[in-house]
PDB file of C-alpha atoms and ligand atoms in Angstrom:
ATOM      1  CA  UNK A   1    -113.996-138.663-179.844  1.00 49.00           C
ATOM      2  CA  UNK A   2    -111.128-139.982-182.060  1.00 49.00           C
ATOM      3  CA  UNK A   3    -113.632-141.327-184.570  1.00 50.00           C
ATOM      4  CA  UNK A   4    -115.741-138.239-184.788  1.00 52.00           C
ATOM      5  CA  UNK A   5    -112.790-135.937-185.548  1.00 48.00           C
ATOM      6  CA  UNK A   6    -111.421-138.453-188.063  1.00 48.00           C
ATOM      7  CA  UNK A   7    -114.436-137.817-190.314  1.00 56.00           C
ATOM      8  CA  UNK A   8    -113.354-134.243-191.037  1.00 71.00           C
ATOM      9  CA  UNK A   9    -109.592-134.679-190.557  1.00 92.00           C
ATOM     10  CA  UNK A  10    -107.670-133.214-193.501  1.00 96.00           C
ATOM     11  CA  UNK A  11    -104.336-134.248-191.944  1.00 98.00           C
ATOM     12  CA  UNK A  12    -104.704-137.900-190.956  1.00 97.00           C
ATOM     13  CA  UNK A  13    -101.737-139.276-188.867  1.00 97.00           C
ATOM     14  CA  UNK A  14    -100.818-141.951-186.295  1.00 96.00           C
ATOM     15  CA  UNK A  15    -101.937-144.507-188.842  1.00 96.00           C
ATOM     16  CA  UNK A  16    -101.988-148.325-188.945  1.00 95.00           C
ATOM     17  CA  UNK A  17    -100.372-148.381-192.437  1.00 93.00           C
ATOM     18  CA  UNK A  18     -97.547-146.025-193.710  1.00 91.00           C
ATOM     19  CA  UNK A  19     -99.086-142.676-194.321  1.00 90.00           C
ATOM     20  CA  UNK A  20     -99.520-140.886-197.674  1.00 91.00           C
ATOM     21  CA  UNK A  21     -97.745-137.631-198.549  1.00 97.00           C
ATOM     22  CA  UNK A  22    -100.492-135.021-198.870  1.00 97.00           C
ATOM     23  CA  UNK A  23    -100.158-131.671-200.680  1.00 97.00           C
ATOM     24  CA  UNK A  24    -101.213-129.259-197.944  1.00 97.00           C
ATOM     25  CA  UNK A  25    -104.594-127.557-198.798  1.00 96.00           C
ATOM     26  CA  UNK A  26    -103.921-124.647-196.378  1.00 97.00           C
ATOM     27  CA  UNK A  27    -101.713-121.631-197.333  1.00 97.00           C
ATOM     28  CA  UNK A  28     -98.373-120.981-195.630  1.00 98.00           C
ATOM     29  CA  UNK A  29     -98.539-117.159-195.698  1.00 97.00           C
ATOM     30  CA  UNK A  30    -102.059-116.011-194.831  1.00 96.00           C
ATOM     31  CA  UNK A  31    -101.553-112.377-195.726  1.00 89.00           C
ATOM     32  CA  UNK A  32     -99.131-110.450-197.988  1.00 86.00           C
ATOM     33  CA  UNK A  33     -95.917-110.162-195.960  1.00 78.00           C
ATOM     34  CA  UNK A  34     -94.461-106.621-195.785  1.00 81.00           C
ATOM     35  CA  UNK A  35     -91.008-107.087-194.612  1.00 89.00           C
ATOM     36  CA  UNK A  36     -88.157-108.105-197.047  1.00 89.00           C
ATOM     37  CA  UNK A  37     -86.826-110.592-194.435  1.00 89.00           C
ATOM     38  CA  UNK A  38     -89.956-112.771-194.828  1.00 93.00           C
ATOM     39  CA  UNK A  39     -90.236-112.559-198.614  1.00 91.00           C
ATOM     40  CA  UNK A  40     -89.056-116.211-199.126  1.00 95.00           C
ATOM     41  CA  UNK A  41     -91.146-117.609-196.191  1.00 97.00           C
ATOM     42  CA  UNK A  42     -93.922-118.984-198.366  1.00 97.00           C
ATOM     43  CA  UNK A  43     -91.501-120.888-200.685  1.00 97.00           C
ATOM     44  CA  UNK A  44     -88.865-122.004-198.220  1.00 98.00           C
ATOM     45  CA  UNK A  45     -91.032-122.333-195.099  1.00 98.00           C
ATOM     46  CA  UNK A  46     -88.538-120.546-193.021  1.00 98.00           C
ATOM     47  CA  UNK A  47     -86.681-117.328-192.721  1.00 97.00           C
ATOM     48  CA  UNK A  48     -83.461-116.470-190.913  1.00 96.00           C
ATOM     49  CA  UNK A  49     -83.313-113.174-189.014  1.00 96.00           C
ATOM     50  CA  UNK A  50     -79.838-111.919-188.227  1.00 95.00           C
ATOM     51  CA  UNK A  51     -79.260-110.138-184.917  1.00 96.00           C
ATOM     52  CA  UNK A  52     -82.894-110.078-183.781  1.00 97.00           C
ATOM     53  CA  UNK A  53     -81.561-109.477-180.226  1.00 98.00           C
ATOM     54  CA  UNK A  54     -78.785-106.989-179.583  1.00 98.00           C
ATOM     55  CA  UNK A  55     -75.649-108.295-177.798  1.00 97.00           C
ATOM     56  CA  UNK A  56     -76.932-106.758-174.463  1.00 98.00           C
ATOM     57  CA  UNK A  57     -80.122-108.621-174.720  1.00 98.00           C
ATOM     58  CA  UNK A  58     -78.348-111.950-175.481  1.00 98.00           C
ATOM     59  CA  UNK A  59     -76.326-111.437-172.292  1.00 98.00           C
ATOM     60  CA  UNK A  60     -79.577-110.505-170.328  1.00 97.00           C
ATOM     61  CA  UNK A  61     -81.584-113.505-171.559  1.00 98.00           C
ATOM     62  CA  UNK A  62     -78.553-115.821-171.345  1.00 97.00           C
ATOM     63  CA  UNK A  63     -78.432-114.945-167.557  1.00 97.00           C
ATOM     64  CA  UNK A  64     -82.149-115.429-167.353  1.00 97.00           C
ATOM     65  CA  UNK A  65     -82.137-118.935-168.694  1.00 96.00           C
ATOM     66  CA  UNK A  66     -79.161-119.907-166.525  1.00 96.00           C
ATOM     67  CA  UNK A  67     -81.101-118.644-163.511  1.00 97.00           C
ATOM     68  CA  UNK A  68     -84.131-120.768-164.491  1.00 97.00           C
ATOM     69  CA  UNK A  69     -82.077-123.877-165.027  1.00 95.00           C
ATOM     70  CA  UNK A  70     -80.523-123.534-161.561  1.00 95.00           C
ATOM     71  CA  UNK A  71     -83.830-122.637-159.827  1.00 96.00           C
ATOM     72  CA  UNK A  72     -84.314-125.094-156.958  1.00 95.00           C
ATOM     73  CA  UNK A  73     -88.085-124.425-157.111  1.00 95.00           C
ATOM     74  CA  UNK A  74     -88.079-125.958-160.666  1.00 96.00           C
ATOM     75  CA  UNK A  75     -86.337-129.183-159.918  1.00 93.00           C
ATOM     76  CA  UNK A  76     -89.488-131.161-159.436  1.00 94.00           C
ATOM     77  CA  UNK A  77     -91.694-129.024-161.706  1.00 96.00           C
ATOM     78  CA  UNK A  78     -93.365-130.926-164.511  1.00 95.00           C
ATOM     79  CA  UNK A  79     -92.264-128.134-166.850  1.00 97.00           C
ATOM     80  CA  UNK A  80     -88.620-129.130-166.634  1.00 96.00           C
ATOM     81  CA  UNK A  81     -87.476-131.953-168.912  1.00 93.00           C
ATOM     82  CA  UNK A  82     -84.097-133.470-168.335  1.00 91.00           C
ATOM     83  CA  UNK A  83     -81.844-135.441-170.725  1.00 87.00           C
ATOM     84  CA  UNK A  84     -82.490-139.183-170.742  1.00 86.00           C
ATOM     85  CA  UNK A  85     -78.966-140.228-169.884  1.00 84.00           C
ATOM     86  CA  UNK A  86     -77.068-137.339-168.393  1.00 84.00           C
ATOM     87  CA  UNK A  87     -80.190-135.866-166.437  1.00 87.00           C
ATOM     88  CA  UNK A  88     -79.010-132.441-167.244  1.00 88.00           C
ATOM     89  CA  UNK A  89     -81.785-129.839-168.096  1.00 91.00           C
ATOM     90  CA  UNK A  90     -82.886-130.250-171.715  1.00 90.00           C
ATOM     91  CA  UNK A  91     -85.946-128.002-171.888  1.00 94.00           C
ATOM     92  CA  UNK A  92     -88.112-125.883-169.641  1.00 97.00           C
ATOM     93  CA  UNK A  93     -91.674-125.197-170.842  1.00 98.00           C
ATOM     94  CA  UNK A  94     -94.055-122.286-170.316  1.00 98.00           C
ATOM     95  CA  UNK A  95     -91.146-119.901-170.036  1.00 98.00           C
ATOM     96  CA  UNK A  96     -93.344-116.884-170.725  1.00 97.00           C
ATOM     97  CA  UNK A  97     -95.063-117.698-167.384  1.00 97.00           C
ATOM     98  CA  UNK A  98     -91.756-118.256-165.527  1.00 97.00           C
ATOM     99  CA  UNK A  99     -89.974-115.209-166.751  1.00 97.00           C
ATOM    100  CA  UNK A 100     -91.413-111.637-167.022  1.00 97.00           C
ATOM    101  CA  UNK A 101     -88.462-110.712-169.241  1.00 97.00           C
ATOM    102  CA  UNK A 102     -89.484-113.355-171.820  1.00 97.00           C
ATOM    103  CA  UNK A 103     -93.232-112.356-171.481  1.00 97.00           C
ATOM    104  CA  UNK A 104     -92.243-108.739-172.292  1.00 97.00           C
ATOM    105  CA  UNK A 105     -89.961-109.833-175.164  1.00 97.00           C
ATOM    106  CA  UNK A 106     -92.710-111.969-176.793  1.00 97.00           C
ATOM    107  CA  UNK A 107     -95.154-109.036-177.031  1.00 96.00           C
ATOM    108  CA  UNK A 108     -92.708-106.722-178.835  1.00 97.00           C
ATOM    109  CA  UNK A 109     -93.697-105.951-182.445  1.00 96.00           C
ATOM    110  CA  UNK A 110     -90.278-107.212-183.782  1.00 96.00           C
ATOM    111  CA  UNK A 111     -91.250-110.670-182.353  1.00 97.00           C
ATOM    112  CA  UNK A 112     -95.069-111.165-182.363  1.00 97.00           C
ATOM    113  CA  UNK A 113     -95.250-108.841-185.475  1.00 96.00           C
ATOM    114  CA  UNK A 114     -93.509-111.418-187.699  1.00 96.00           C
ATOM    115  CA  UNK A 115     -95.993-114.115-186.601  1.00 97.00           C
ATOM    116  CA  UNK A 116     -98.969-111.739-187.284  1.00 97.00           C
ATOM    117  CA  UNK A 117     -97.563-110.968-190.714  1.00 96.00           C
ATOM    118  CA  UNK A 118     -97.196-114.563-191.779  1.00 97.00           C
ATOM    119  CA  UNK A 119    -100.443-115.812-190.179  1.00 98.00           C
ATOM    120  CA  UNK A 120    -102.634-112.828-191.279  1.00 97.00           C
ATOM    121  CA  UNK A 121    -104.337-112.535-187.901  1.00 98.00           C
ATOM    122  CA  UNK A 122    -103.900-112.022-184.187  1.00 98.00           C
ATOM    123  CA  UNK A 123    -101.742-114.649-182.552  1.00 98.00           C
ATOM    124  CA  UNK A 124    -101.401-116.350-179.217  1.00 98.00           C
ATOM    125  CA  UNK A 125     -98.699-118.460-177.630  1.00 98.00           C
ATOM    126  CA  UNK A 126     -99.256-122.189-178.276  1.00 98.00           C
ATOM    127  CA  UNK A 127     -96.080-123.308-176.645  1.00 98.00           C
ATOM    128  CA  UNK A 128     -92.912-121.638-175.188  1.00 98.00           C
ATOM    129  CA  UNK A 129     -89.773-123.347-174.047  1.00 97.00           C
ATOM    130  CA  UNK A 130     -86.120-122.989-173.603  1.00 97.00           C
ATOM    131  CA  UNK A 131     -84.009-125.687-175.213  1.00 94.00           C
ATOM    132  CA  UNK A 132     -80.657-125.987-173.522  1.00 92.00           C
ATOM    133  CA  UNK A 133     -78.850-128.735-175.583  1.00 89.00           C
ATOM    134  CA  UNK A 134     -75.857-129.041-173.263  1.00 86.00           C
ATOM    135  CA  UNK A 135     -72.357-129.751-174.650  1.00 90.00           C
ATOM    136  CA  UNK A 136     -70.640-133.196-174.603  1.00 91.00           C
ATOM    137  CA  UNK A 137     -73.918-135.268-174.290  1.00 87.00           C
ATOM    138  CA  UNK A 138     -76.537-133.124-175.644  1.00 89.00           C
ATOM    139  CA  UNK A 139     -79.044-135.256-177.616  1.00 90.00           C
ATOM    140  CA  UNK A 140     -80.687-133.859-180.808  1.00 91.00           C
ATOM    141  CA  UNK A 141     -84.201-134.067-182.051  1.00 91.00           C
ATOM    142  CA  UNK A 142     -84.895-136.697-184.672  1.00 95.00           C
ATOM    143  CA  UNK A 143     -86.688-135.603-187.922  1.00 97.00           C
ATOM    144  CA  UNK A 144     -90.210-134.439-187.423  1.00 97.00           C
ATOM    145  CA  UNK A 145     -92.950-131.979-188.339  1.00 98.00           C
ATOM    146  CA  UNK A 146     -94.118-130.036-185.347  1.00 98.00           C
ATOM    147  CA  UNK A 147     -97.558-129.664-186.735  1.00 98.00           C
ATOM    148  CA  UNK A 148     -97.940-133.513-186.947  1.00 98.00           C
ATOM    149  CA  UNK A 149     -97.686-133.645-183.065  1.00 97.00           C
ATOM    150  CA  UNK A 150     -99.648-130.582-182.454  1.00 98.00           C
ATOM    151  CA  UNK A 151    -102.508-131.827-184.722  1.00 98.00           C
ATOM    152  CA  UNK A 152    -102.434-135.409-183.350  1.00 98.00           C
ATOM    153  CA  UNK A 153    -101.809-134.767-179.766  1.00 97.00           C
ATOM    154  CA  UNK A 154    -102.929-131.180-179.126  1.00 98.00           C
ATOM    155  CA  UNK A 155    -105.867-130.807-181.548  1.00 98.00           C
ATOM    156  CA  UNK A 156    -104.455-128.042-183.673  1.00 98.00           C
ATOM    157  CA  UNK A 157    -106.720-128.016-186.783  1.00 97.00           C
ATOM    158  CA  UNK A 158    -104.497-126.574-189.438  1.00 98.00           C
ATOM    159  CA  UNK A 159    -100.777-125.647-189.833  1.00 98.00           C
ATOM    160  CA  UNK A 160    -101.470-121.983-189.297  1.00 98.00           C
ATOM    161  CA  UNK A 161     -98.687-121.584-186.689  1.00 98.00           C
ATOM    162  CA  UNK A 162     -95.071-120.502-186.672  1.00 98.00           C
ATOM    163  CA  UNK A 163     -92.155-121.069-184.395  1.00 98.00           C
ATOM    164  CA  UNK A 164     -89.441-118.645-183.671  1.00 98.00           C
ATOM    165  CA  UNK A 165     -86.162-120.051-182.348  1.00 97.00           C
ATOM    166  CA  UNK A 166     -83.966-117.296-180.893  1.00 98.00           C
ATOM    167  CA  UNK A 167     -80.420-118.349-180.483  1.00 97.00           C
ATOM    168  CA  UNK A 168     -78.764-117.427-177.165  1.00 97.00           C
ATOM    169  CA  UNK A 169     -75.458-119.171-178.059  1.00 97.00           C
ATOM    170  CA  UNK A 170     -73.512-119.237-181.337  1.00 96.00           C
ATOM    171  CA  UNK A 171     -74.847-121.919-183.640  1.00 95.00           C
ATOM    172  CA  UNK A 172     -72.131-123.671-185.537  1.00 95.00           C
ATOM    173  CA  UNK A 173     -72.472-126.602-188.045  1.00 94.00           C
ATOM    174  CA  UNK A 174     -70.850-128.800-185.275  1.00 95.00           C
ATOM    175  CA  UNK A 175     -72.887-128.068-182.116  1.00 94.00           C
ATOM    176  CA  UNK A 176     -76.195-129.649-183.104  1.00 92.00           C
ATOM    177  CA  UNK A 177     -77.725-126.758-184.874  1.00 93.00           C
ATOM    178  CA  UNK A 178     -81.089-127.092-186.573  1.00 96.00           C
ATOM    179  CA  UNK A 179     -81.533-128.684-189.958  1.00 97.00           C
ATOM    180  CA  UNK A 180     -84.561-127.978-192.105  1.00 98.00           C
ATOM    181  CA  UNK A 181     -85.720-129.209-195.571  1.00 98.00           C
ATOM    182  CA  UNK A 182     -86.716-126.037-197.523  1.00 98.00           C
ATOM    183  CA  UNK A 183     -90.145-126.354-199.122  1.00 98.00           C
ATOM    184  CA  UNK A 184     -91.061-129.486-197.258  1.00 98.00           C
ATOM    185  CA  UNK A 185     -93.654-127.555-195.256  1.00 98.00           C
ATOM    186  CA  UNK A 186     -96.072-127.964-198.278  1.00 98.00           C
ATOM    187  CA  UNK A 187     -96.208-131.682-197.774  1.00 98.00           C
ATOM    188  CA  UNK A 188     -98.012-133.325-194.872  1.00 98.00           C
ATOM    189  CA  UNK A 189     -96.566-136.727-193.986  1.00 98.00           C
ATOM    190  CA  UNK A 190     -98.863-138.924-191.940  1.00 97.00           C
ATOM    191  CA  UNK A 191     -97.009-141.054-189.498  1.00 97.00           C
ATOM    192  CA  UNK A 192     -97.514-144.670-188.608  1.00 95.00           C
ATOM    193  CA  UNK A 193     -98.215-145.925-185.107  1.00 94.00           C
ATOM    194  CA  UNK A 194    -100.829-145.048-182.489  1.00 93.00           C
ATOM    195  CA  UNK A 195    -100.277-142.603-179.660  1.00 94.00           C
ATOM    196  CA  UNK A 196     -99.853-144.317-176.224  1.00 90.00           C
ATOM    197  CA  UNK A 197    -101.483-142.609-173.230  1.00 90.00           C
ATOM    198  CA  UNK A 198     -99.134-140.295-171.127  1.00 88.00           C
ATOM    199  CA  UNK A 199     -96.117-140.823-173.457  1.00 87.00           C
ATOM    200  CA  UNK A 200     -95.520-137.102-174.016  1.00 89.00           C
ATOM    201  CA  UNK A 201     -92.680-136.549-171.512  1.00 87.00           C
ATOM    202  CA  UNK A 202     -90.649-139.364-172.954  1.00 88.00           C
ATOM    203  CA  UNK A 203     -91.325-138.049-176.407  1.00 86.00           C
ATOM    204  CA  UNK A 204     -89.853-134.651-175.348  1.00 88.00           C
ATOM    205  CA  UNK A 205     -86.622-136.531-174.527  1.00 88.00           C
ATOM    206  CA  UNK A 206     -86.491-138.787-177.557  1.00 88.00           C
ATOM    207  CA  UNK A 207     -89.267-138.757-180.033  1.00 86.00           C
ATOM    208  CA  UNK A 208     -90.389-142.188-181.361  1.00 88.00           C
ATOM    209  CA  UNK A 209     -94.082-141.639-182.081  1.00 87.00           C
ATOM    210  CA  UNK A 210     -94.975-139.128-184.833  1.00 91.00           C
ATOM    211  CA  UNK A 211     -91.753-139.456-186.829  1.00 93.00           C
ATOM    212  CA  UNK A 212     -91.796-140.172-190.434  1.00 96.00           C
ATOM    213  CA  UNK A 213     -90.312-143.544-191.797  1.00 96.00           C
ATOM    214  CA  UNK A 214     -86.776-143.581-193.220  1.00 96.00           C
ATOM    215  CA  UNK A 215     -88.336-143.868-196.805  1.00 97.00           C
ATOM    216  CA  UNK A 216     -90.486-140.755-196.094  1.00 97.00           C
ATOM    217  CA  UNK A 217     -87.518-138.751-194.845  1.00 98.00           C
ATOM    218  CA  UNK A 218     -85.301-139.816-197.771  1.00 98.00           C
ATOM    219  CA  UNK A 219     -88.021-138.885-200.221  1.00 98.00           C
ATOM    220  CA  UNK A 220     -88.445-135.491-198.799  1.00 98.00           C
ATOM    221  CA  UNK A 221     -84.615-134.922-198.560  1.00 98.00           C
ATOM    222  CA  UNK A 222     -84.024-135.854-202.234  1.00 98.00           C
ATOM    223  CA  UNK A 223     -86.709-133.592-203.276  1.00 98.00           C
ATOM    224  CA  UNK A 224     -85.884-130.544-201.044  1.00 98.00           C
ATOM    225  CA  UNK A 225     -82.514-130.899-199.843  1.00 98.00           C
ATOM    226  CA  UNK A 226     -81.390-130.069-196.339  1.00 98.00           C
ATOM    227  CA  UNK A 227     -79.895-126.795-195.047  1.00 97.00           C
ATOM    228  CA  UNK A 228     -78.530-126.099-191.607  1.00 96.00           C
ATOM    229  CA  UNK A 229     -79.109-122.947-189.662  1.00 95.00           C
ATOM    230  CA  UNK A 230     -75.968-121.317-188.371  1.00 95.00           C
ATOM    231  CA  UNK A 231     -75.551-117.821-186.911  1.00 94.00           C
ATOM    232  CA  UNK A 232     -74.439-115.621-184.050  1.00 96.00           C
ATOM    233  CA  UNK A 233     -76.103-115.597-180.790  1.00 97.00           C
ATOM    234  CA  UNK A 234     -79.071-113.195-181.091  1.00 98.00           C
ATOM    235  CA  UNK A 235     -80.077-114.418-184.530  1.00 98.00           C
ATOM    236  CA  UNK A 236     -83.335-116.232-184.953  1.00 97.00           C
ATOM    237  CA  UNK A 237     -85.083-118.693-187.323  1.00 97.00           C
ATOM    238  CA  UNK A 238     -88.799-118.305-188.015  1.00 98.00           C
ATOM    239  CA  UNK A 239     -90.364-121.516-189.509  1.00 98.00           C
ATOM    240  CA  UNK A 240     -93.589-123.012-190.623  1.00 98.00           C
ATOM    241  CA  UNK A 241     -95.235-125.488-188.190  1.00 98.00           C
ATOM    242  CA  UNK A 242     -95.134-128.226-190.814  1.00 98.00           C
ATOM    243  CA  UNK A 243     -91.563-128.013-192.088  1.00 98.00           C
ATOM    244  CA  UNK A 244     -89.414-131.174-191.703  1.00 98.00           C
ATOM    245  CA  UNK A 245     -86.587-130.491-189.301  1.00 98.00           C
ATOM    246  CA  UNK A 246     -84.252-132.076-186.692  1.00 97.00           C
ATOM    247  CA  UNK A 247     -80.923-131.744-185.104  1.00 95.00           C
ATOM    248  CA  UNK A 248     -77.881-133.933-184.393  1.00 94.00           C
ATOM    249  CA  UNK A 249     -76.429-134.753-181.001  1.00 93.00           C
ATOM    250  CA  UNK A 250     -74.027-132.176-179.514  1.00 93.00           C
ATOM    251  CA  UNK A 251     -70.720-133.788-178.385  1.00 95.00           C
ATOM    252  CA  UNK A 252     -68.799-130.522-178.718  1.00 97.00           C
ATOM    253  CA  UNK A 253     -68.125-128.575-175.361  1.00 96.00           C
ATOM    254  CA  UNK A 254     -70.157-125.682-176.880  1.00 95.00           C
ATOM    255  CA  UNK A 255     -73.765-125.731-175.573  1.00 92.00           C
ATOM    256  CA  UNK A 256     -76.612-124.557-177.848  1.00 93.00           C
ATOM    257  CA  UNK A 257     -79.427-122.821-176.159  1.00 94.00           C
ATOM    258  CA  UNK A 258     -82.418-121.004-177.557  1.00 96.00           C
ATOM    259  CA  UNK A 259     -85.755-119.587-176.569  1.00 97.00           C
ATOM    260  CA  UNK A 260     -88.410-121.214-178.563  1.00 97.00           C
ATOM    261  CA  UNK A 261     -91.772-119.587-179.165  1.00 98.00           C
ATOM    262  CA  UNK A 262     -94.730-120.998-180.868  1.00 98.00           C
ATOM    263  CA  UNK A 263     -97.366-118.506-182.197  1.00 98.00           C
ATOM    264  CA  UNK A 264    -100.692-120.022-183.397  1.00 98.00           C
ATOM    265  CA  UNK A 265    -103.478-117.981-185.174  1.00 98.00           C
ATOM    266  CA  UNK A 266    -106.397-117.081-183.024  1.00 98.00           C
ATOM    267  CA  UNK A 267    -108.410-118.476-185.962  1.00 98.00           C
ATOM    268  CA  UNK A 268    -106.839-121.869-185.466  1.00 98.00           C
ATOM    269  CA  UNK A 269    -107.445-122.528-181.789  1.00 98.00           C
ATOM    270  CA  UNK A 270    -107.274-126.114-180.358  1.00 98.00           C
ATOM    271  CA  UNK A 271    -110.060-128.656-180.349  1.00 97.00           C
ATOM    272  CA  UNK A 272    -109.889-132.238-179.125  1.00 97.00           C
ATOM    273  CA  UNK A 273    -106.712-134.137-180.158  1.00 98.00           C
ATOM    274  CA  UNK A 274    -107.104-135.686-183.686  1.00 97.00           C
ATOM    275  CA  UNK A 275    -105.103-138.875-182.792  1.00 96.00           C
ATOM    276  CA  UNK A 276    -104.351-139.265-179.078  1.00 97.00           C
ATOM    277  CA  UNK A 277    -106.359-140.434-176.083  1.00 96.00           C
ATOM    278  CA  UNK A 278    -106.234-137.186-174.173  1.00 96.00           C
ATOM    279  CA  UNK A 279    -104.900-133.667-174.767  1.00 97.00           C
ATOM    280  CA  UNK A 280    -101.327-132.886-173.417  1.00 96.00           C
ATOM    281  CA  UNK A 281    -100.996-130.610-170.388  1.00 97.00           C
ATOM    282  CA  UNK A 282    -101.459-126.858-171.015  1.00 98.00           C
ATOM    283  CA  UNK A 283     -97.759-126.207-170.133  1.00 97.00           C
ATOM    284  CA  UNK A 284     -97.024-127.988-173.395  1.00 98.00           C
ATOM    285  CA  UNK A 285    -100.051-126.904-175.449  1.00 98.00           C
ATOM    286  CA  UNK A 286    -101.814-123.788-174.073  1.00 98.00           C
ATOM    287  CA  UNK A 287    -105.556-123.529-174.064  1.00 98.00           C
ATOM    288  CA  UNK A 288    -105.652-119.945-173.087  1.00 98.00           C
ATOM    289  CA  UNK A 289    -106.047-118.447-176.511  1.00 98.00           C
ATOM    290  CA  UNK A 290    -105.650-114.770-175.450  1.00 98.00           C
ATOM    291  CA  UNK A 291    -103.828-112.872-178.164  1.00 98.00           C
ATOM    292  CA  UNK A 292    -100.402-111.335-177.346  1.00 97.00           C
TER     293      UNK A 292
HETATM  294  O1  LIG B 301     -93.860-131.979-178.563  1.00 52.98           O
HETATM  295  C1  LIG B 301     -93.774-130.889-179.200  1.00 52.98           C
HETATM  296  O2  LIG B 301     -94.658-130.008-179.092  1.00 52.98           O
HETATM  297  C2  LIG B 301     -92.488-130.598-179.964  1.00 52.98           C
HETATM  298  N1  LIG B 301     -91.425-131.305-179.557  1.00 52.98           N
HETATM  299  C3  LIG B 301     -90.990-132.473-180.057  1.00 52.98           C
HETATM  300  C4  LIG B 301     -89.802-133.134-179.549  1.00 52.98           C
HETATM  301  N2  LIG B 301     -91.575-132.910-181.150  1.00 52.98           N
HETATM  302  C5  LIG B 301     -92.745-132.376-181.680  1.00 52.98           C
HETATM  303  C6  LIG B 301     -92.805-130.847-181.430  1.00 52.98           C
HETATM  304  O3  LIG B 301     -91.740-130.283-182.204  1.00 52.98           O
HETATM  305 FE1  LIG B 302     -89.636-129.448-183.571  1.00 52.98          FE
END
């Protein structure tokens, strides 16, 4: 399986040797974007959207994610990922199936419409999650490209997917908010190291497989620089699946939570993993390709 797909693999990764930096053959924006908010998406690989949610909605969804984090039925659910050391809730996956409020929100034109505009097709949900990033001992996400993981472990053929991170708390420079390298989405960095079986839950606590080398990260950062996303609760960041991004630990008392939605094009549905022994569970990488 792995060998067969390697033949036609335009994004080789999980390699024995350090990987090359490939100029990506696929476009970023698959159709002319209409909204001024998305004008720079093709160049930067991301767009910040102020006040996507109104204050009342921030309160409503804030209560909803608190309810889910405290739900005793979810304590032993695979979809819940805890912090490695503090055991506090770090992420809950498949949130559009756990919350009808989120399911309704996702379908709204102001949300799914942005993804359709960039991807130039109908879209479906590849992954949804809440990231809680608690205060004091919240741990960040090391530098990575989401597409690298989705390609290697989930069998996503091309970087024709976008993520929307909707902030439910204020994002300051100090509470572990997201850092991105503008323009880095045009370069695919193959990562060194093979994918162990069943490692994915650990990887969601602390990613060690599928991360670029320090030299790769330095090269991209010198070329593109690093910007940090800050903004009021209710603002959002739409970003390309291959942009290099990460976040620091959060030792402030201010938690940083967001709803994270990944839209994939219905013309880019999953095949067998390109560099993993088996596909990840569908609560992490959906195989229901019904458009929203
Ligand atoms: O596993 C995923 O799908 C996402 N989460 C992590 C920590 N890395 C890759 C990707 O962003
Ligand atoms: Fe990510």
